[in-house]
mmCIF file of C-alpha atoms in Angstrom:
data_model
loop_
_atom_site.group_PDB
_atom_site.id
_atom_site.type_symbol
_atom_site.label_atom_id
_atom_site.label_comp_id
_atom_site.label_asym_id
_atom_site.label_seq_id
_atom_site.Cartn_x
_atom_site.Cartn_y
_atom_site.Cartn_z
ATOM 1 C CA MET P 10 18.322 -27.524 8.014
ATOM 2 C CA LYS P 11 15.971 -25.069 9.735
ATOM 3 C CA TRP P 12 16.769 -22.484 7.032
ATOM 4 C CA LEU P 13 15.857 -24.979 4.306
ATOM 5 C CA LEU P 14 12.559 -25.803 6.005
ATOM 6 C CA LEU P 15 11.686 -22.113 6.273
ATOM 7 C CA ARG P 16 12.523 -21.537 2.603
ATOM 8 C CA LYS P 17 10.381 -24.537 1.623
ATOM 9 C CA GLN P 18 7.472 -23.259 3.731
ATOM 10 C CA GLU P 19 7.772 -19.789 2.168
ATOM 11 C CA SER P 20 7.805 -21.346 -1.297
ATOM 12 C CA ILE P 21 4.630 -23.327 -0.541
ATOM 13 C CA ILE P 22 2.843 -20.166 0.683
ATOM 14 C CA VAL P 23 3.920 -18.146 -2.375
ATOM 15 C CA ASN P 24 2.941 -20.922 -4.781
ATOM 16 C CA LYS P 25 -0.443 -21.232 -3.085
ATOM 17 C CA GLN P 26 -1.145 -17.521 -3.473
ATOM 18 C CA ILE P 27 0.018 -17.505 -7.103
ATOM 19 C CA ARG P 28 -2.260 -20.483 -7.774
ATOM 20 C CA ARG P 29 -5.228 -18.611 -6.304
ATOM 21 C CA LEU P 30 -4.430 -15.474 -8.287
ATOM 22 C CA ILE P 31 -4.261 -17.552 -11.464
ATOM 23 C CA LEU P 32 -7.652 -19.067 -10.634
ATOM 24 C CA ALA P 33 -9.148 -15.595 -10.086
ATOM 25 C CA ILE P 34 -7.780 -14.390 -13.435
ATOM 26 C CA SER P 35 -9.146 -17.481 -15.150
ATOM 27 C CA PHE P 36 -12.621 -16.998 -13.662
ATOM 28 C CA MET P 37 -12.870 -13.243 -14.222
ATOM 29 C CA THR P 38 -11.386 -13.195 -17.734
ATOM 30 C CA ILE P 39 -11.055 -15.388 -20.826
ATOM 31 C CA ILE P 40 -7.259 -15.552 -20.410
ATOM 32 C CA PRO P 41 -6.333 -19.282 -20.403
ATOM 33 C CA VAL P 42 -3.947 -19.358 -17.422
ATOM 34 C CA THR P 43 -5.198 -22.436 -15.513
ATOM 35 C CA LYS P 44 -3.527 -25.046 -17.723
ATOM 36 C CA ASN P 45 -1.370 -27.535 -15.758
ATOM 37 C CA HIS P 46 -2.693 -26.236 -12.416
ATOM 38 C CA LYS P 47 -4.723 -28.207 -9.881
ATOM 39 C CA PHE P 48 -7.121 -26.444 -7.518
ATOM 40 C CA ASN P 49 -8.979 -27.455 -4.377
ATOM 41 C CA GLU P 50 -12.018 -25.986 -2.596
ATOM 42 C CA GLU P 51 -9.830 -23.764 -0.430
ATOM 43 C CA ASP P 52 -8.254 -22.282 -3.555
ATOM 44 C CA LEU P 53 -11.703 -21.574 -4.997
ATOM 45 C CA ALA P 54 -12.715 -19.711 -1.854
ATOM 46 C CA PHE P 55 -9.559 -17.648 -1.395
ATOM 47 C CA SER P 56 -9.245 -16.802 -5.093
ATOM 48 C CA THR P 57 -12.215 -14.445 -4.666
ATOM 49 C CA LEU P 58 -9.998 -12.205 -2.529
ATOM 50 C CA TYR P 59 -7.951 -11.525 -5.661
ATOM 51 C CA PHE P 60 -10.931 -10.201 -7.633
ATOM 52 C CA PRO P 61 -9.941 -6.558 -6.892
ATOM 53 C CA PHE P 62 -6.395 -7.328 -8.032
ATOM 54 C CA VAL P 63 -7.767 -8.753 -11.288
ATOM 55 C CA GLY P 64 -9.616 -5.448 -11.637
ATOM 56 C CA PHE P 65 -6.283 -3.684 -11.132
ATOM 57 C CA LEU P 66 -4.682 -5.736 -13.926
ATOM 58 C CA LEU P 67 -7.596 -4.955 -16.247
ATOM 59 C CA GLY P 68 -7.239 -1.302 -15.302
ATOM 60 C CA MET P 69 -3.557 -1.354 -16.272
ATOM 61 C CA LEU P 70 -4.406 -2.860 -19.654
ATOM 62 C CA SER P 71 -7.140 -0.267 -20.183
ATOM 63 C CA TRP P 72 -4.712 2.512 -19.248
ATOM 64 C CA ALA P 73 -2.191 1.201 -21.798
ATOM 65 C CA ILE P 74 -4.856 1.092 -24.508
ATOM 66 C CA PHE P 75 -5.853 4.674 -23.687
ATOM 67 C CA LEU P 76 -2.249 5.901 -23.945
ATOM 68 C CA ILE P 77 -1.769 4.104 -27.268
ATOM 69 C CA LEU P 78 -5.036 5.108 -28.959
ATOM 70 C CA TYR P 79 -5.954 8.559 -27.638
ATOM 71 C CA PRO P 80 -3.157 10.450 -29.458
ATOM 72 C CA TYR P 81 -4.563 9.175 -32.767
ATOM 73 C CA LEU P 82 -8.302 8.736 -32.152
ATOM 74 C CA SER P 83 -11.044 10.886 -30.685
ATOM 75 C CA LEU P 84 -11.937 10.506 -27.014
ATOM 76 C CA SER P 85 -15.326 8.937 -27.757
ATOM 77 C CA VAL P 86 -13.832 6.313 -30.093
ATOM 78 C CA THR P 87 -11.066 5.519 -27.583
ATOM 79 C CA ILE P 88 -13.608 5.009 -24.800
ATOM 80 C CA PHE P 89 -15.750 2.820 -27.044
ATOM 81 C CA LEU P 90 -12.772 0.587 -27.893
ATOM 82 C CA ILE P 91 -11.735 0.305 -24.228
ATOM 83 C CA LEU P 92 -15.264 -0.717 -23.204
ATOM 84 C CA ALA P 93 -15.371 -3.219 -26.075
ATOM 85 C CA PHE P 94 -12.003 -4.623 -24.982
ATOM 86 C CA LEU P 95 -13.147 -5.016 -21.367
ATOM 87 C CA THR P 96 -16.345 -6.741 -22.446
ATOM 88 C CA PHE P 97 -14.382 -9.136 -24.645
ATOM 89 C CA ILE P 98 -11.593 -9.984 -22.203
ATOM 90 C CA THR P 99 -14.067 -10.677 -19.387
ATOM 91 C CA GLY P 100 -16.228 -12.808 -21.663
ATOM 92 C CA ALA P 101 -19.187 -10.497 -20.894
ATOM 93 C CA LEU P 102 -19.470 -12.503 -17.648
ATOM 94 C CA HIS P 103 -20.754 -9.622 -15.538
ATOM 95 C CA GLU P 104 -23.088 -8.279 -18.212
ATOM 96 C CA ASP P 105 -24.615 -11.734 -18.502
ATOM 97 C CA GLY P 106 -25.117 -11.816 -14.730
ATOM 98 C CA LEU P 107 -26.767 -8.407 -14.736
ATOM 99 C CA ALA P 108 -29.144 -9.403 -17.548
ATOM 100 C CA ASP P 109 -30.140 -12.634 -15.773
ATOM 101 C CA ALA P 110 -30.629 -10.824 -12.464
ATOM 102 C CA PHE P 111 -32.764 -8.092 -14.044
ATOM 103 C CA ASP P 112 -34.912 -10.706 -15.753
ATOM 104 C CA GLY P 113 -35.206 -12.772 -12.589
ATOM 105 C CA PHE P 114 -36.126 -10.006 -10.171
ATOM 106 C CA GLY P 115 -38.084 -8.058 -12.759
ATOM 107 C CA GLY P 116 -40.263 -10.958 -13.872
ATOM 108 C CA GLY P 117 -40.278 -13.243 -10.836
ATOM 109 C CA TYR P 118 -42.666 -12.674 -7.964
ATOM 110 C CA THR P 119 -41.694 -15.696 -5.885
ATOM 111 C CA LYS P 120 -38.321 -17.027 -4.821
ATOM 112 C CA ALA P 121 -38.709 -20.180 -6.912
ATOM 113 C CA ARG P 122 -39.772 -18.208 -9.987
ATOM 114 C CA ILE P 123 -36.818 -15.807 -9.650
ATOM 115 C CA PHE P 124 -34.378 -18.730 -9.625
ATOM 116 C CA GLU P 125 -36.170 -20.354 -12.542
ATOM 117 C CA ILE P 126 -35.925 -17.214 -14.681
ATOM 118 C CA MET P 127 -32.275 -16.594 -13.808
ATOM 119 C CA LYS P 128 -31.418 -20.138 -14.899
ATOM 120 C CA ASP P 129 -33.049 -19.559 -18.299
ATOM 121 C CA SER P 130 -30.356 -18.861 -20.902
ATOM 122 C CA ARG P 131 -32.711 -16.653 -22.915
ATOM 123 C CA ILE P 132 -32.704 -12.920 -22.316
ATOM 124 C CA GLY P 133 -35.945 -11.107 -21.570
ATOM 125 C CA THR P 134 -37.200 -7.543 -21.630
ATOM 126 C CA PHE P 135 -35.801 -6.529 -18.243
ATOM 127 C CA GLY P 136 -32.416 -8.044 -19.048
ATOM 128 C CA SER P 137 -32.272 -6.335 -22.443
ATOM 129 C CA LEU P 138 -33.155 -2.955 -20.975
ATOM 130 C CA GLY P 139 -30.655 -3.439 -18.170
ATOM 131 C CA LEU P 140 -27.848 -4.097 -20.649
ATOM 132 C CA ILE P 141 -28.822 -1.142 -22.833
ATOM 133 C CA PHE P 142 -28.838 1.264 -19.894
ATOM 134 C CA LEU P 143 -25.602 -0.223 -18.510
ATOM 135 C CA ILE P 144 -23.617 0.049 -21.742
ATOM 136 C CA LEU P 145 -24.994 3.457 -22.705
ATOM 137 C CA GLY P 146 -24.474 4.717 -19.158
ATOM 138 C CA LYS P 147 -20.821 3.684 -19.083
ATOM 139 C CA TYR P 148 -20.152 5.284 -22.441
ATOM 140 C CA ILE P 149 -22.011 8.534 -21.746
ATOM 141 C CA PHE P 150 -20.593 9.038 -18.242
ATOM 142 C CA LEU P 151 -17.008 8.388 -19.386
ATOM 143 C CA THR P 152 -17.270 10.753 -22.344
ATOM 144 C CA GLU P 153 -18.404 13.499 -19.919
ATOM 145 C CA ILE P 154 -15.300 13.037 -17.721
ATOM 146 C CA ASN P 155 -12.150 15.100 -18.267
ATOM 147 C CA SER P 156 -9.781 13.100 -20.497
ATOM 148 C CA ASP P 157 -6.966 13.336 -17.920
ATOM 149 C CA LEU P 158 -9.150 11.526 -15.384
ATOM 150 C CA ILE P 159 -10.429 8.735 -17.609
ATOM 151 C CA PRO P 160 -7.594 6.162 -17.223
ATOM 152 C CA LYS P 161 -7.551 6.350 -13.433
ATOM 153 C CA THR P 162 -11.353 6.476 -13.287
ATOM 154 C CA ILE P 163 -11.548 3.224 -15.228
ATOM 155 C CA MET P 164 -8.809 1.759 -13.020
ATOM 156 C CA VAL P 165 -10.632 2.650 -9.805
ATOM 157 C CA ALA P 166 -14.004 1.500 -11.164
ATOM 158 C CA LEU P 167 -12.608 -1.899 -12.151
ATOM 159 C CA VAL P 168 -10.972 -2.413 -8.745
ATOM 160 C CA LEU P 169 -13.863 -1.216 -6.558
ATOM 161 C CA SER P 170 -16.515 -3.005 -8.603
ATOM 162 C CA ARG P 171 -14.614 -6.305 -8.247
ATOM 163 C CA TRP P 172 -14.603 -5.767 -4.490
ATOM 164 C CA SER P 173 -18.341 -5.026 -4.196
ATOM 165 C CA PRO P 174 -19.652 -8.630 -4.445
ATOM 166 C CA LEU P 175 -17.216 -9.988 -1.838
ATOM 167 C CA PRO P 176 -19.152 -8.893 1.286
ATOM 168 C CA LEU P 177 -22.329 -10.311 -0.260
ATOM 169 C CA PHE P 178 -20.616 -13.635 -0.963
ATOM 170 C CA LYS P 179 -19.384 -13.701 2.633
ATOM 171 C CA PHE P 180 -22.638 -12.810 4.411
ATOM 172 C CA LEU P 181 -25.228 -14.450 2.134
ATOM 173 C CA LYS P 182 -25.403 -18.141 1.281
ATOM 174 C CA TYR P 183 -25.598 -19.723 -2.140
ATOM 175 C CA PRO P 184 -28.961 -21.463 -2.748
ATOM 176 C CA GLU P 185 -28.628 -25.160 -1.932
ATOM 177 C CA LYS P 186 -30.402 -26.496 -5.025
ATOM 178 C CA ALA P 187 -29.133 -23.871 -7.435
ATOM 179 C CA THR P 188 -26.393 -24.486 -9.959
ATOM 180 C CA GLY P 189 -24.287 -21.938 -11.758
ATOM 181 C CA THR P 190 -20.822 -20.683 -12.622
ATOM 182 C CA GLY P 191 -20.324 -18.975 -9.292
ATOM 183 C CA LYS P 192 -21.451 -21.858 -7.074
ATOM 184 C CA ALA P 193 -17.992 -23.391 -6.606
ATOM 185 C CA PHE P 194 -16.620 -20.033 -5.468
ATOM 186 C CA ILE P 195 -19.487 -18.697 -3.343
ATOM 187 C CA SER P 196 -20.286 -22.001 -1.611
ATOM 188 C CA ASN P 197 -16.732 -22.242 -0.277
ATOM 189 C CA ILE P 198 -16.197 -18.609 0.673
ATOM 190 C CA THR P 199 -17.145 -19.336 4.289
ATOM 191 C CA MET P 200 -13.587 -20.672 4.608
ATOM 192 C CA ILE P 201 -12.290 -17.119 4.298
ATOM 193 C CA SER P 202 -11.529 -15.345 7.558
ATOM 194 C CA TYR P 203 -12.669 -11.798 8.199
ATOM 195 C CA TRP P 204 -9.018 -10.732 8.306
ATOM 196 C CA SER P 205 -8.480 -11.993 4.763
ATOM 197 C CA LEU P 206 -11.516 -10.065 3.582
ATOM 198 C CA ILE P 207 -10.210 -6.970 5.364
ATOM 199 C CA LEU P 208 -6.850 -7.271 3.570
ATOM 200 C CA SER P 209 -8.611 -7.466 0.208
ATOM 201 C CA THR P 210 -10.677 -4.431 1.219
ATOM 202 C CA ILE P 211 -7.557 -2.468 2.223
ATOM 203 C CA PHE P 212 -6.032 -3.168 -1.187
ATOM 204 C CA ALA P 213 -9.154 -2.061 -3.077
ATOM 205 C CA PHE P 214 -9.736 1.075 -1.001
ATOM 206 C CA GLY P 215 -6.012 1.859 -1.049
ATOM 207 C CA ILE P 216 -5.974 1.925 -4.860
ATOM 208 C CA VAL P 217 -8.922 4.341 -4.839
ATOM 209 C CA PHE P 218 -7.223 6.639 -2.320
ATOM 210 C CA TRP P 219 -3.948 6.547 -4.269
ATOM 211 C CA PHE P 220 -5.606 7.945 -7.388
ATOM 212 C CA PHE P 221 -8.335 10.183 -5.945
ATOM 213 C CA ARG P 222 -7.052 11.095 -2.492
ATOM 214 C CA PHE P 223 -9.833 12.595 -0.348
ATOM 215 C CA GLN P 224 -12.384 12.442 -3.167
ATOM 216 C CA SER P 225 -12.129 8.679 -2.730
ATOM 217 C CA ILE P 226 -14.518 9.065 0.218
ATOM 218 C CA TYR P 227 -17.373 9.650 -2.233
ATOM 219 C CA LEU P 228 -16.420 6.695 -4.442
ATOM 220 C CA ILE P 229 -15.885 4.255 -1.588
ATOM 221 C CA GLY P 230 -18.951 5.496 0.288
ATOM 222 C CA ALA P 231 -21.202 5.151 -2.758
ATOM 223 C CA THR P 232 -19.918 1.632 -3.452
ATOM 224 C CA ILE P 233 -20.446 0.550 0.156
ATOM 225 C CA LEU P 234 -23.982 1.951 0.114
ATOM 226 C CA LEU P 235 -24.833 0.161 -3.128
ATOM 227 C CA THR P 236 -23.392 -3.082 -1.756
ATOM 228 C CA PHE P 237 -25.390 -2.684 1.459
ATOM 229 C CA PHE P 238 -28.642 -2.013 -0.424
ATOM 230 C CA GLY P 239 -27.839 -5.012 -2.617
ATOM 231 C CA TYR P 240 -27.469 -7.125 0.526
ATOM 232 C CA LEU P 241 -30.835 -5.956 1.870
ATOM 233 C CA PHE P 242 -32.543 -6.491 -1.493
ATOM 234 C CA PHE P 243 -31.198 -10.002 -2.104
ATOM 235 C CA LYS P 244 -31.838 -11.042 1.490
ATOM 236 C CA LYS P 245 -35.457 -9.891 1.279
ATOM 237 C CA LYS P 246 -36.161 -11.355 -2.160
ATOM 238 C CA ILE P 247 -34.309 -14.689 -2.094
ATOM 239 C CA ASN P 248 -32.352 -14.748 1.196
ATOM 240 C CA ALA P 249 -29.328 -15.851 -0.823
ATOM 241 C CA ILE P 250 -26.723 -14.753 -3.362
ATOM 242 C CA THR P 251 -25.921 -16.191 -6.790
ATOM 243 C CA GLY P 252 -23.244 -15.491 -9.375
ATOM 244 C CA ASP P 253 -25.802 -13.502 -11.370
ATOM 245 C CA CYS P 254 -26.512 -11.303 -8.358
ATOM 246 C CA GLY P 255 -22.786 -10.762 -7.900
ATOM 247 C CA GLY P 256 -22.422 -9.835 -11.568
ATOM 248 C CA ALA P 257 -25.275 -7.356 -11.265
ATOM 249 C CA ILE P 258 -23.805 -5.629 -8.204
ATOM 250 C CA LEU P 259 -20.378 -5.538 -9.867
ATOM 251 C CA SER P 260 -21.753 -3.985 -13.061
ATOM 252 C CA LEU P 261 -23.872 -1.432 -11.210
ATOM 253 C CA SER P 262 -20.938 -0.485 -8.962
ATOM 254 C CA GLU P 263 -18.765 0.205 -11.994
ATOM 255 C CA LEU P 264 -21.501 2.337 -13.542
ATOM 256 C CA LEU P 265 -22.028 4.203 -10.261
ATOM 257 C CA ILE P 266 -18.338 5.063 -9.972
ATOM 258 C CA TYR P 267 -18.286 6.555 -13.469
ATOM 259 C CA PHE P 268 -21.337 8.624 -12.534
ATOM 260 C CA ILE P 269 -19.806 9.858 -9.253
ATOM 261 C CA VAL P 270 -16.557 10.923 -10.956
ATOM 262 C CA MET P 271 -18.580 12.678 -13.659
ATOM 263 C CA ILE P 272 -20.408 14.868 -11.153
ATOM 264 C CA LEU P 273 -17.431 15.566 -8.852
#
């Protein structure tokens, strides 16, 4: 009887974690995996810990695409198609966040005005320029990297960038009156213990070390610095964090990693 109870408890724990992973995949991509699943607030909070793992899955898909296409297409075309694939499968979620954040902080001079601009579905000058520089930057930096390094560079960038918003979500609050896609996740993230966040961090940093060994110090260090500066900036400007801010930090982290690998 005791054995059966232990097996049942293990099954509940495994099912809970699978449910949270499915929720993370559903939020971070357009893959319809949430059908016939019910989620609660705890699931919403803990699913954020799987964001780096979602990045790992996207990295595996990108690696497969590279191996399939590169023997037949030029490096620049292969990179373009991989970036297009990643934009499509994520529903341009992070690019949209970056554009809204650039518009908000670029055109808003008060906290209320920043939130008002970020809620506006129209894209402005700052958002447009941000997207142009982001997309061109990714493409240019990747084409300058040795072809042997590109698959693992993309893998590491996707994992680390999905980790970067997590500390911000943990240490900054979501605006009380604000509404948005990320509210359900960020508002409940206080449920997450520091140990859970540490485990997610170990996974993300471990993937980086696996592929880049001691050069991972530069990649991890740069990402931590960007995340820290993001924390200081958002705290000073709005004393809060939104999904758009998270998308901006994620996108900039990915771009930064490509740049760091390029100059190593």
